[in-house]
Coordinates of C-alpha atoms in Angstrom, one line a residue:
M838 CA 168.3 107.3 87.2
T839 CA 170.8 110.1 87.0
D840 CA 172.4 112.3 89.6
T841 CA 170.3 115.2 88.4
T842 CA 167.1 113.6 89.4
M843 CA 168.2 112.0 92.6
E844 CA 170.9 113.5 94.9
K845 CA 173.3 111.2 96.7
R846 CA 173.3 111.5 100.4
L847 CA 175.5 109.9 103.1
P848 CA 174.0 107.4 105.6
G849 CA 172.3 109.3 108.4
E850 CA 172.0 112.5 106.4
A851 CA 168.7 114.2 106.8
V852 CA 166.4 114.1 103.8
T853 CA 165.3 117.5 102.5
S854 CA 161.8 117.8 101.1
N855 CA 160.7 120.3 98.5
A856 CA 157.0 120.0 99.5
P857 CA 155.3 123.3 100.4
S858 CA 154.7 123.9 104.1
P859 CA 151.2 123.1 105.5
L860 CA 150.6 126.8 106.2
L861 CA 151.3 127.8 102.6
V862 CA 149.0 125.0 101.3
A863 CA 146.2 126.2 103.6
I864 CA 146.6 129.8 102.6
K865 CA 146.4 128.9 98.9
E866 CA 143.1 127.0 99.5
T867 CA 141.8 129.8 101.6
I868 CA 142.3 132.4 98.8
F869 CA 140.7 130.1 96.2
T870 CA 137.7 129.5 98.5
A871 CA 137.3 133.3 99.2
V872 CA 137.2 134.0 95.4
L873 CA 134.8 131.2 94.8
V874 CA 132.5 132.2 97.6
F875 CA 132.5 135.8 96.4
L876 CA 131.7 134.9 92.8
L877 CA 128.8 132.6 93.8
G878 CA 127.6 134.8 96.7
I879 CA 127.4 138.0 94.8
L880 CA 125.0 136.5 92.3
M881 CA 123.0 134.1 94.6
V882 CA 123.0 136.1 97.8
G883 CA 123.9 139.6 97.0
F884 CA 120.8 140.4 95.0
Q885 CA 117.4 139.3 96.1
T886 CA 114.2 139.9 94.0
Q887 CA 111.0 141.0 95.7
A888 CA 107.6 141.7 94.3
I889 CA 105.7 144.7 95.8
Q890 CA 102.0 144.8 95.1
G891 CA 101.1 147.3 92.4
Q892 CA 104.8 147.8 91.3
Y893 CA 107.3 146.1 89.0
L894 CA 109.5 143.3 90.2
S895 CA 112.5 144.9 92.0
F896 CA 115.5 143.7 94.0
V897 CA 117.3 144.5 97.2
T898 CA 121.0 144.1 97.9
R899 CA 122.5 142.0 100.6
F900 CA 126.2 142.8 100.2
S901 CA 126.8 142.6 104.0
D902 CA 125.8 138.9 104.0
V903 CA 128.2 138.3 101.1
I904 CA 131.0 140.0 102.9
W905 CA 130.4 137.9 106.0
A906 CA 130.3 134.7 104.0
V907 CA 133.5 135.6 102.2
A908 CA 135.1 136.1 105.7
I909 CA 133.7 133.1 107.5
V910 CA 133.7 130.3 104.9
P911 CA 137.4 130.6 103.9
I912 CA 138.3 130.4 107.6
G913 CA 136.6 127.0 107.8
R914 CA 138.5 125.9 104.6
F915 CA 141.7 127.1 106.1
L916 CA 141.1 125.0 109.3
L917 CA 140.2 121.9 107.2
A918 CA 143.3 122.4 105.1
L919 CA 145.5 122.5 108.2
D920 CA 143.7 119.4 109.6
R921 CA 144.4 117.5 106.3
Q922 CA 148.1 118.4 106.7
G923 CA 148.1 116.9 110.2
I924 CA 147.5 120.0 112.3
S925 CA 144.1 119.3 113.9
W926 CA 144.0 121.4 117.1
P927 CA 143.1 124.8 115.4
A928 CA 140.1 123.2 113.7
L929 CA 139.1 121.5 117.0
I930 CA 139.2 124.6 119.1
V931 CA 138.0 127.2 116.7
G932 CA 135.3 124.9 115.2
G933 CA 134.0 123.9 118.7
L934 CA 133.8 127.5 119.9
A935 CA 132.2 128.7 116.7
F936 CA 129.6 126.0 116.9
L937 CA 128.7 126.8 120.5
Y938 CA 128.3 130.5 119.7
F939 CA 126.6 130.4 116.2
F940 CA 124.3 127.5 117.0
G941 CA 123.4 128.6 120.5
A942 CA 122.8 132.2 119.5
G943 CA 120.9 131.3 116.4
S944 CA 118.7 128.9 118.3
T945 CA 117.6 131.7 120.6
G946 CA 116.5 133.6 117.4
V947 CA 114.6 130.5 116.1
M948 CA 112.8 130.3 119.5
E949 CA 112.1 134.0 119.2
L950 CA 113.8 135.0 122.4
D951 CA 114.5 138.7 123.1
V952 CA 118.2 137.9 123.9
Y953 CA 118.8 137.2 120.2
K954 CA 118.6 140.9 119.3
T955 CA 121.3 141.8 121.8
L956 CA 123.9 139.3 120.5
P957 CA 126.5 140.4 117.9
L958 CA 125.9 138.1 115.0
P959 CA 126.9 138.4 111.3
F960 CA 123.6 137.5 109.9
E961 CA 120.2 138.9 110.6
E962 CA 118.3 135.7 109.9
P963 CA 118.5 133.3 112.9
M964 CA 118.5 130.1 110.8
V965 CA 121.4 131.2 108.7
N966 CA 123.5 131.6 111.9
V967 CA 122.4 128.1 112.9
I968 CA 123.5 126.7 109.6
F969 CA 126.9 128.3 110.0
G970 CA 127.0 126.8 113.4
L971 CA 126.4 123.4 111.9
G972 CA 129.2 124.1 109.5
A973 CA 131.5 124.8 112.4
L974 CA 130.4 121.5 114.0
L975 CA 131.5 119.8 110.8
V976 CA 134.9 121.4 111.1
C977 CA 135.2 120.3 114.7
G978 CA 133.9 116.8 114.0
T979 CA 136.5 116.4 111.2
A980 CA 139.3 117.4 113.5
I981 CA 138.0 114.9 116.2
K982 CA 138.0 112.1 113.6
S983 CA 141.5 113.0 112.4
I984 CA 142.8 112.9 116.0
R985 CA 141.1 109.6 116.6
T986 CA 142.4 108.1 113.4
A987 CA 146.0 109.3 114.1
G988 CA 145.7 107.7 117.6
E989 CA 144.5 104.5 116.2
G990 CA 147.3 104.5 113.6
R991 CA 149.9 104.5 116.4
Q992 CA 148.3 101.5 118.1
T993 CA 149.3 97.9 117.5
L994 CA 147.0 95.5 115.6
P995 CA 145.9 93.7 118.8
A996 CA 145.2 97.1 120.5
R997 CA 143.0 98.2 117.5
E998 CA 141.2 94.9 117.5
A999 CA 140.5 95.2 121.3
A1000 CA 139.2 98.8 120.8
E1001 CA 136.9 97.6 118.0
A1002 CA 135.6 94.8 120.3
R1003 CA 135.0 97.3 123.1
R1004 CA 133.0 99.5 120.7
A1005 CA 131.0 96.5 119.5
N1006 CA 130.2 95.4 123.0
F1007 CA 129.2 98.9 124.0
A1008 CA 126.8 99.1 121.0
K1009 CA 125.4 95.7 121.9
R1010 CA 124.8 96.6 125.6
L1011 CA 123.3 100.0 124.6
S1012 CA 121.0 98.2 122.2
G1013 CA 119.8 95.9 125.0
V1014 CA 118.9 99.0 127.0
L1015 CA 117.5 101.3 124.3
G1016 CA 115.3 98.6 122.7
P1017 CA 112.9 98.0 125.6
A1018 CA 113.1 101.7 126.5
L1019 CA 112.0 102.8 123.0
V1020 CA 109.1 100.3 123.1
A1021 CA 107.9 101.4 126.5
I1022 CA 108.1 105.1 125.3
A1023 CA 106.2 104.3 122.1
I1024 CA 103.4 102.6 124.1
V1025 CA 102.8 105.3 126.7
L1026 CA 103.7 108.4 124.7
P1027 CA 100.2 109.0 123.2
W1028 CA 98.8 109.2 126.7
T1029 CA 101.2 111.7 128.0
P1030 CA 100.5 115.5 128.0
W1031 CA 102.7 115.8 124.8
G1032 CA 100.8 113.1 122.9
D1033 CA 98.5 115.3 120.9
R1034 CA 97.0 114.3 117.5
Q1035 CA 99.7 116.0 115.5
L1036 CA 102.5 114.2 117.4
V1037 CA 100.8 110.8 117.1
D1038 CA 100.3 111.4 113.3
S1039 CA 104.0 112.1 112.9
L1040 CA 104.9 109.0 114.9
I1041 CA 102.8 106.9 112.6
L1042 CA 105.0 108.1 109.7
V1043 CA 108.1 107.4 111.7
L1044 CA 107.0 103.9 112.7
T1045 CA 106.1 103.1 109.1
Y1046 CA 109.7 103.9 108.1
V1047 CA 110.9 101.9 111.1
M1048 CA 109.0 98.9 109.8
L1049 CA 110.3 99.4 106.2
G1050 CA 113.8 99.8 107.6
W1051 CA 113.6 96.5 109.5
G1052 CA 112.3 94.8 106.4
L1053 CA 115.1 96.1 104.2
N1054 CA 117.6 95.2 107.0
I1055 CA 116.9 91.6 106.3
V1056 CA 118.0 92.0 102.7
V1057 CA 120.9 94.6 103.2
G1058 CA 122.0 94.2 106.8
L1059 CA 121.7 90.4 107.2
A1060 CA 122.1 89.0 103.7
G1061 CA 124.3 91.7 102.4
L1062 CA 122.3 92.3 99.2
L1063 CA 122.2 95.9 98.1
D1064 CA 118.6 96.7 97.2
L1065 CA 117.8 100.1 95.6
G1066 CA 114.3 99.1 94.5
Y1067 CA 112.7 98.3 97.9
V1068 CA 110.0 100.8 97.4
A1069 CA 108.5 98.6 94.6
F1070 CA 107.4 96.1 97.2
Y1071 CA 105.9 98.9 99.3
A1072 CA 103.9 100.0 96.2
V1073 CA 102.8 96.4 95.5
G1074 CA 101.3 96.2 99.0
A1075 CA 99.6 99.6 98.8
Y1076 CA 98.0 98.9 95.4
T1077 CA 97.0 95.4 96.3
Y1078 CA 94.9 96.7 99.2
A1079 CA 93.6 99.6 97.2
K1080 CA 92.3 97.2 94.5
L1081 CA 90.9 94.7 96.9
S1082 CA 89.2 97.4 98.9
T1083 CA 87.7 99.3 95.9
E1084 CA 86.9 96.4 93.7
L1085 CA 86.1 93.5 96.0
G1086 CA 85.2 95.4 99.2
L1087 CA 87.6 93.5 101.4
S1088 CA 88.6 95.1 104.7
F1089 CA 92.2 95.9 105.8
W1090 CA 92.5 92.9 107.9
E1091 CA 91.4 90.6 105.1
S1092 CA 93.7 92.2 102.6
L1093 CA 96.8 92.4 104.8
P1094 CA 98.0 88.8 104.4
I1095 CA 97.2 89.0 100.6
A1096 CA 99.2 92.1 100.2
G1097 CA 102.2 90.6 102.1
A1098 CA 102.0 87.4 100.0
L1099 CA 101.8 89.2 96.7
A1100 CA 104.7 91.4 97.7
A1101 CA 106.7 88.4 98.7
A1102 CA 106.0 86.8 95.3
F1103 CA 107.3 90.0 93.6
G1104 CA 110.4 89.7 95.8
V1105 CA 111.1 86.2 94.5
T1106 CA 110.5 87.4 91.0
L1107 CA 113.2 90.0 91.5
G1108 CA 115.5 87.5 93.2
F1109 CA 115.7 85.1 90.2
P1110 CA 117.4 87.6 87.8
V1111 CA 119.9 88.8 90.3
L1112 CA 121.1 85.4 91.7
R1113 CA 124.6 85.8 90.1
L1114 CA 125.0 89.5 90.6
R1115 CA 126.8 91.2 93.5
G1116 CA 127.6 94.7 94.7
D1117 CA 127.1 97.6 92.2
Y1118 CA 125.6 95.3 89.5
L1119 CA 122.9 94.1 92.0
A1120 CA 122.1 97.6 93.0
I1121 CA 121.6 98.7 89.3
V1122 CA 119.2 95.8 88.6
T1123 CA 117.2 96.4 91.8
L1124 CA 117.1 100.1 90.9
G1125 CA 115.7 99.3 87.5
F1126 CA 113.1 96.9 89.0
G1127 CA 111.8 99.7 91.2
E1128 CA 111.6 102.1 88.3
M1129 CA 109.8 99.5 86.2
I1130 CA 107.1 99.1 88.8
R1131 CA 106.6 102.9 89.0
I1132 CA 106.4 103.3 85.2
V1133 CA 103.9 100.4 85.1
L1134 CA 101.8 102.1 87.8
I1135 CA 101.8 105.3 85.7
N1136 CA 101.0 103.8 82.3
W1137 CA 98.6 101.0 83.2
Q1138 CA 95.7 103.5 83.7
V1139 CA 92.9 100.9 83.3
F1140 CA 94.1 99.0 86.3
T1141 CA 96.0 101.5 88.5
G1142 CA 94.4 104.7 87.6
G1143 CA 97.7 106.0 86.1
P1144 CA 99.0 109.3 87.5
N1145 CA 95.6 110.0 89.1
G1146 CA 96.0 107.0 91.4
I1147 CA 93.2 105.2 93.3
G1148 CA 91.0 107.0 95.8
S1149 CA 88.1 106.1 98.1
I1150 CA 90.1 103.3 99.6
G1151 CA 88.4 101.6 102.6
K1152 CA 89.5 103.0 106.0
I1153 CA 90.7 100.8 108.8
T1154 CA 88.1 99.5 111.3
F1155 CA 88.4 98.3 114.8
F1156 CA 87.9 94.6 113.7
G1157 CA 84.7 95.5 112.0
F1158 CA 83.6 98.5 114.0
P1159 CA 84.1 101.7 111.9
F1160 CA 85.5 105.0 113.3
E1161 CA 82.7 107.0 111.8
R1162 CA 80.1 109.4 113.2
K1163 CA 77.3 108.0 111.1
V1164 CA 77.2 104.3 110.2
P1165 CA 74.7 102.2 108.2
E1166 CA 71.8 100.7 110.1
G1167 CA 72.7 97.5 111.9
V1168 CA 76.4 98.5 112.1
T1169 CA 77.9 99.6 115.5
A1170 CA 80.4 102.4 115.5
F1171 CA 83.6 102.3 117.6
H1172 CA 82.5 105.2 119.9
D1173 CA 79.0 103.5 120.4
L1174 CA 80.7 100.2 121.2
F1175 CA 82.7 101.7 124.1
G1176 CA 80.2 104.4 125.0
L1177 CA 82.5 107.3 124.0
Q1178 CA 81.8 110.6 122.5
F1179 CA 82.8 110.6 118.8
S1180 CA 86.3 112.0 118.0
G1181 CA 88.3 111.8 114.8
A1182 CA 91.4 111.2 117.0
H1183 CA 90.1 107.6 117.8
R1184 CA 91.1 106.4 114.3
V1185 CA 94.5 108.2 114.5
Y1186 CA 95.4 106.6 117.8
F1187 CA 94.2 103.1 116.6
L1188 CA 96.4 103.5 113.4
Y1189 CA 99.3 104.3 115.6
Y1190 CA 99.0 101.2 117.7
V1191 CA 98.4 99.1 114.6
I1192 CA 101.6 100.2 112.9
L1193 CA 103.4 99.8 116.3
V1194 CA 102.3 96.2 116.5
L1195 CA 103.2 95.5 112.9
A1196 CA 106.6 97.0 113.4
L1197 CA 107.2 94.9 116.6
I1198 CA 106.1 91.8 114.8
T1199 CA 108.6 92.6 112.0
N1200 CA 111.3 93.0 114.6
F1201 CA 110.4 89.9 116.5
V1202 CA 110.3 87.7 113.4
T1203 CA 113.7 89.1 112.2
I1204 CA 115.3 88.4 115.5
R1205 CA 114.0 84.9 115.6
L1206 CA 115.0 84.2 112.1
R1207 CA 118.6 85.4 112.8
K1208 CA 118.9 82.5 115.3
L1209 CA 117.6 79.9 112.9
P1210 CA 119.7 78.2 110.2
I1211 CA 118.3 80.5 107.5
G1212 CA 119.5 83.5 109.5
R1213 CA 123.0 82.1 109.9
A1214 CA 123.0 81.4 106.2
W1215 CA 122.1 85.1 105.5
E1216 CA 125.1 86.2 107.6
A1217 CA 127.4 83.7 105.9
L1218 CA 126.3 85.0 102.5
R1219 CA 126.9 88.6 103.7
E1220 CA 130.4 87.8 104.8
D1221 CA 131.6 85.7 101.9
E1222 CA 129.5 84.1 99.2
T1223 CA 132.3 81.9 97.9
A1224 CA 132.9 80.5 101.4
C1225 CA 129.2 80.1 101.8
R1226 CA 129.1 77.9 98.7
A1227 CA 132.0 75.9 100.0
L1228 CA 130.2 75.2 103.2
G1229 CA 127.3 73.6 101.3
I1230 CA 124.9 76.5 101.7
N1231 CA 122.6 77.0 98.8
P1232 CA 123.0 80.7 97.8
T1233 CA 120.0 80.6 95.5
N1234 CA 117.5 79.7 98.3
T1235 CA 119.3 82.0 100.7
K1236 CA 118.9 85.0 98.5
L1237 CA 115.3 84.2 97.5
T1238 CA 114.2 83.9 101.1
A1239 CA 115.8 87.2 102.0
F1240 CA 114.2 89.0 99.1
A1241 CA 110.8 87.3 99.8
L1242 CA 110.7 88.0 103.6
G1243 CA 111.9 91.6 103.2
A1244 CA 109.4 92.2 100.4
M1245 CA 106.6 90.7 102.6
F1246 CA 107.1 93.2 105.4
A1247 CA 107.2 96.0 102.8
G1248 CA 103.9 94.8 101.5
F1249 CA 102.4 94.9 105.0
A1250 CA 103.6 98.5 105.4
G1251 CA 102.3 99.4 102.0
S1252 CA 98.8 98.1 102.8
F1253 CA 98.9 100.1 106.0
F1254 CA 99.9 103.2 104.1
A1255 CA 97.0 102.8 101.7
T1256 CA 94.4 102.5 104.5
R1257 CA 95.9 105.4 106.4
Q1258 CA 96.0 107.8 103.4
G1259 CA 92.8 106.6 101.7
F1260 CA 94.6 107.3 98.4
V1261 CA 97.6 105.9 96.5
S1262 CA 99.4 107.2 93.4
P1263 CA 102.8 106.5 91.8
E1264 CA 104.2 109.8 93.2
S1265 CA 104.3 108.1 96.6
F1266 CA 106.7 105.4 95.4
T1267 CA 109.7 107.2 93.8
F1268 CA 113.3 106.3 94.0
I1269 CA 113.9 108.8 96.7
E1270 CA 111.8 106.6 99.0
S1271 CA 114.1 103.7 98.4
A1272 CA 117.1 106.0 99.1
V1273 CA 115.6 107.2 102.4
I1274 CA 114.9 103.6 103.5
L1275 CA 118.4 102.5 102.6
A1276 CA 119.9 105.5 104.4
I1277 CA 118.0 104.5 107.5
V1278 CA 119.5 101.1 107.4
V1279 CA 123.0 102.3 106.7
L1280 CA 123.0 105.2 109.2
G1281 CA 121.5 103.0 111.9
G1282 CA 124.1 100.3 111.4
M1283 CA 123.5 97.4 109.0
G1284 CA 122.2 94.4 111.0
S1285 CA 121.2 96.5 114.1
Q1286 CA 117.5 96.6 114.8
V1287 CA 117.7 99.3 117.4
G1288 CA 120.1 101.3 115.3
V1289 CA 117.6 101.3 112.4
A1290 CA 114.8 102.5 114.7
L1291 CA 117.1 105.4 115.9
A1292 CA 118.0 106.3 112.4
A1293 CA 114.3 106.4 111.4
I1294 CA 113.5 108.7 114.3
L1295 CA 116.3 111.0 113.2
L1296 CA 115.8 111.0 109.5
I1297 CA 112.0 111.0 109.4
G1298 CA 111.2 112.6 112.8
L1299 CA 113.7 115.5 112.5
P1300 CA 112.3 116.9 109.3
E1301 CA 108.8 116.6 110.7
A1302 CA 109.8 118.4 113.9
L1303 CA 111.4 121.2 111.8
R1304 CA 108.6 121.5 109.3
E1305 CA 107.9 125.0 110.5
L1306 CA 111.4 126.1 109.3
A1307 CA 110.4 125.5 105.7
L1308 CA 113.5 125.1 103.5
Y1309 CA 116.0 125.1 106.3
R1310 CA 114.7 121.7 107.7
M1311 CA 116.2 119.9 104.7
L1312 CA 119.5 121.6 105.3
A1313 CA 119.4 120.3 108.9
F1314 CA 118.5 116.8 107.5
G1315 CA 121.5 116.8 105.2
A1316 CA 123.8 118.1 107.9
S1317 CA 122.7 115.4 110.3
M1318 CA 123.5 112.7 107.8
V1319 CA 127.0 114.2 107.1
L1320 CA 127.7 114.4 110.8
I1321 CA 126.6 110.9 111.6
M1322 CA 128.8 109.5 108.8
L1323 CA 131.7 111.4 110.1
W1324 CA 131.1 110.4 113.7
R1325 CA 130.0 106.9 113.2
P1326 CA 130.9 105.7 109.7
K1327 CA 129.6 102.2 110.5
G1328 CA 126.3 103.4 111.8
L1329 CA 124.8 104.6 115.1
L1330 CA 124.8 101.1 116.6
S1331 CA 126.7 98.7 114.5
Y1332 CA 128.1 95.3 115.6
R1333 CA 128.4 92.4 113.2
E1334 CA 128.8 89.6 115.8
P1335 CA 127.7 86.2 114.3
T1336 CA 124.3 85.0 115.6
I1337 CA 125.8 81.8 116.9
L1338 CA 127.7 83.9 119.4
L1339 CA 124.8 86.0 120.6
H1340 CA 124.5 84.1 123.9
A1341 CA 127.3 83.5 126.4
K1342 CA 126.5 79.8 126.7
N1343 CA 127.1 79.5 123.0
K1344 CA 130.5 81.2 123.4
K1345 CA 131.5 78.9 126.2
A1346 CA 130.3 75.9 124.2
M1347 CA 132.4 77.0 121.2
V1348 CA 135.5 77.4 123.4
S1349 CA 135.0 73.9 124.9
G1350 CA 134.3 72.5 121.5
T1351 CA 130.9 71.1 122.3
V1352 CA 128.9 73.0 119.7
K1353 CA 127.4 70.6 117.1

């Protein structure tokens, strides 16, 4: 290396850097963002087409919205650029204040309050202001994360480990409180003044995904096997009950164990080809398996009905007593059995408690299995498969049991889905369903049962609650996922404490060396 490429300096002499200042870097990125927002906004936002009855298609201009977007978005990029350069306080302060104002003021417009018209806001549409408020929250959250990361970087290794242990213990204690509270709320909520039929119907959907999330948690959270084709077992359970109901006339209760067993058999069938695969390769194979099942359902028209699906599926009964106004002679209806006036809500409420019981059974079985040798083998496989083999654990049996049990619960949920809908088709079992279920497991915290339930409430319940906001509800859905990953990258309630240490007596026994 010559003197022209590296200047000699005396010991103790300050090192001069030719790197541009953080402010200059932030300004360059701001200018680039402003130009980009203008070019995109002038075409996508500036001109809006509208069709007036009896006239040709015309358009209106919204240049004021473009100007505001060009003014606001680059400011956010400027703050993020400063934060990336190590200057986080402007993003923290400005982002927090902007979130409080935009989100709060926009919410008053969404709720159609008169105060919204008196507030000075850049956009006329309330939901647009709410979206910019969520963007400001993203800027503020990024700054908080940077400050936290910088603080952790200055800590010693023992201090970081102690902080991580405190967070894990807090998540564990919070799970112990939230779990029973959520169960109690789920039991009594339909009987509260808010428990109308629409809410109960939405909760049925949420609980279905809670059950699916807990089933996939066995495969992904406990065994550490990335499964992107989990919806295939869901479809197997749904079509199994559909065929048993329409062809053989079996009831839901008779078909439920058959659907679970058949889905478990498909889980074992998937498990064999992937025994030697890990990580991304395992995900690709499971993704292909899910798509194979969907394509078979579309093309095997003689058996599955093809794209038209299967209809007229038998509805659930109260252990043989149908929820119908008129029943065949000799059959007692549910409302006659209890001396009630007929109501279509009876079936909805019964479906709610059926899926609640099925979900709780899934949770109970999963927790009990975690404490058995097979559960400890799953966790060993998740942490290190090579060490798992060295300890004498059979990875083949461990993987197959994880796939089979996870698929079995998906089969139960699929059977419930079929009886609830009364119709199944391949369109209900696309890859996006697997992605949503996997997102529930990851956002909740892999291995955390309560975390999965909270994530299902957020990812499924939030879009349902915001259904009246049309397209904007999916923006809120995506923003919530981004914020959770920034705030809790390991999940809402994540702690990966080995099962053998779940009880204090086991910890004491291990310390004293008496554990066998």
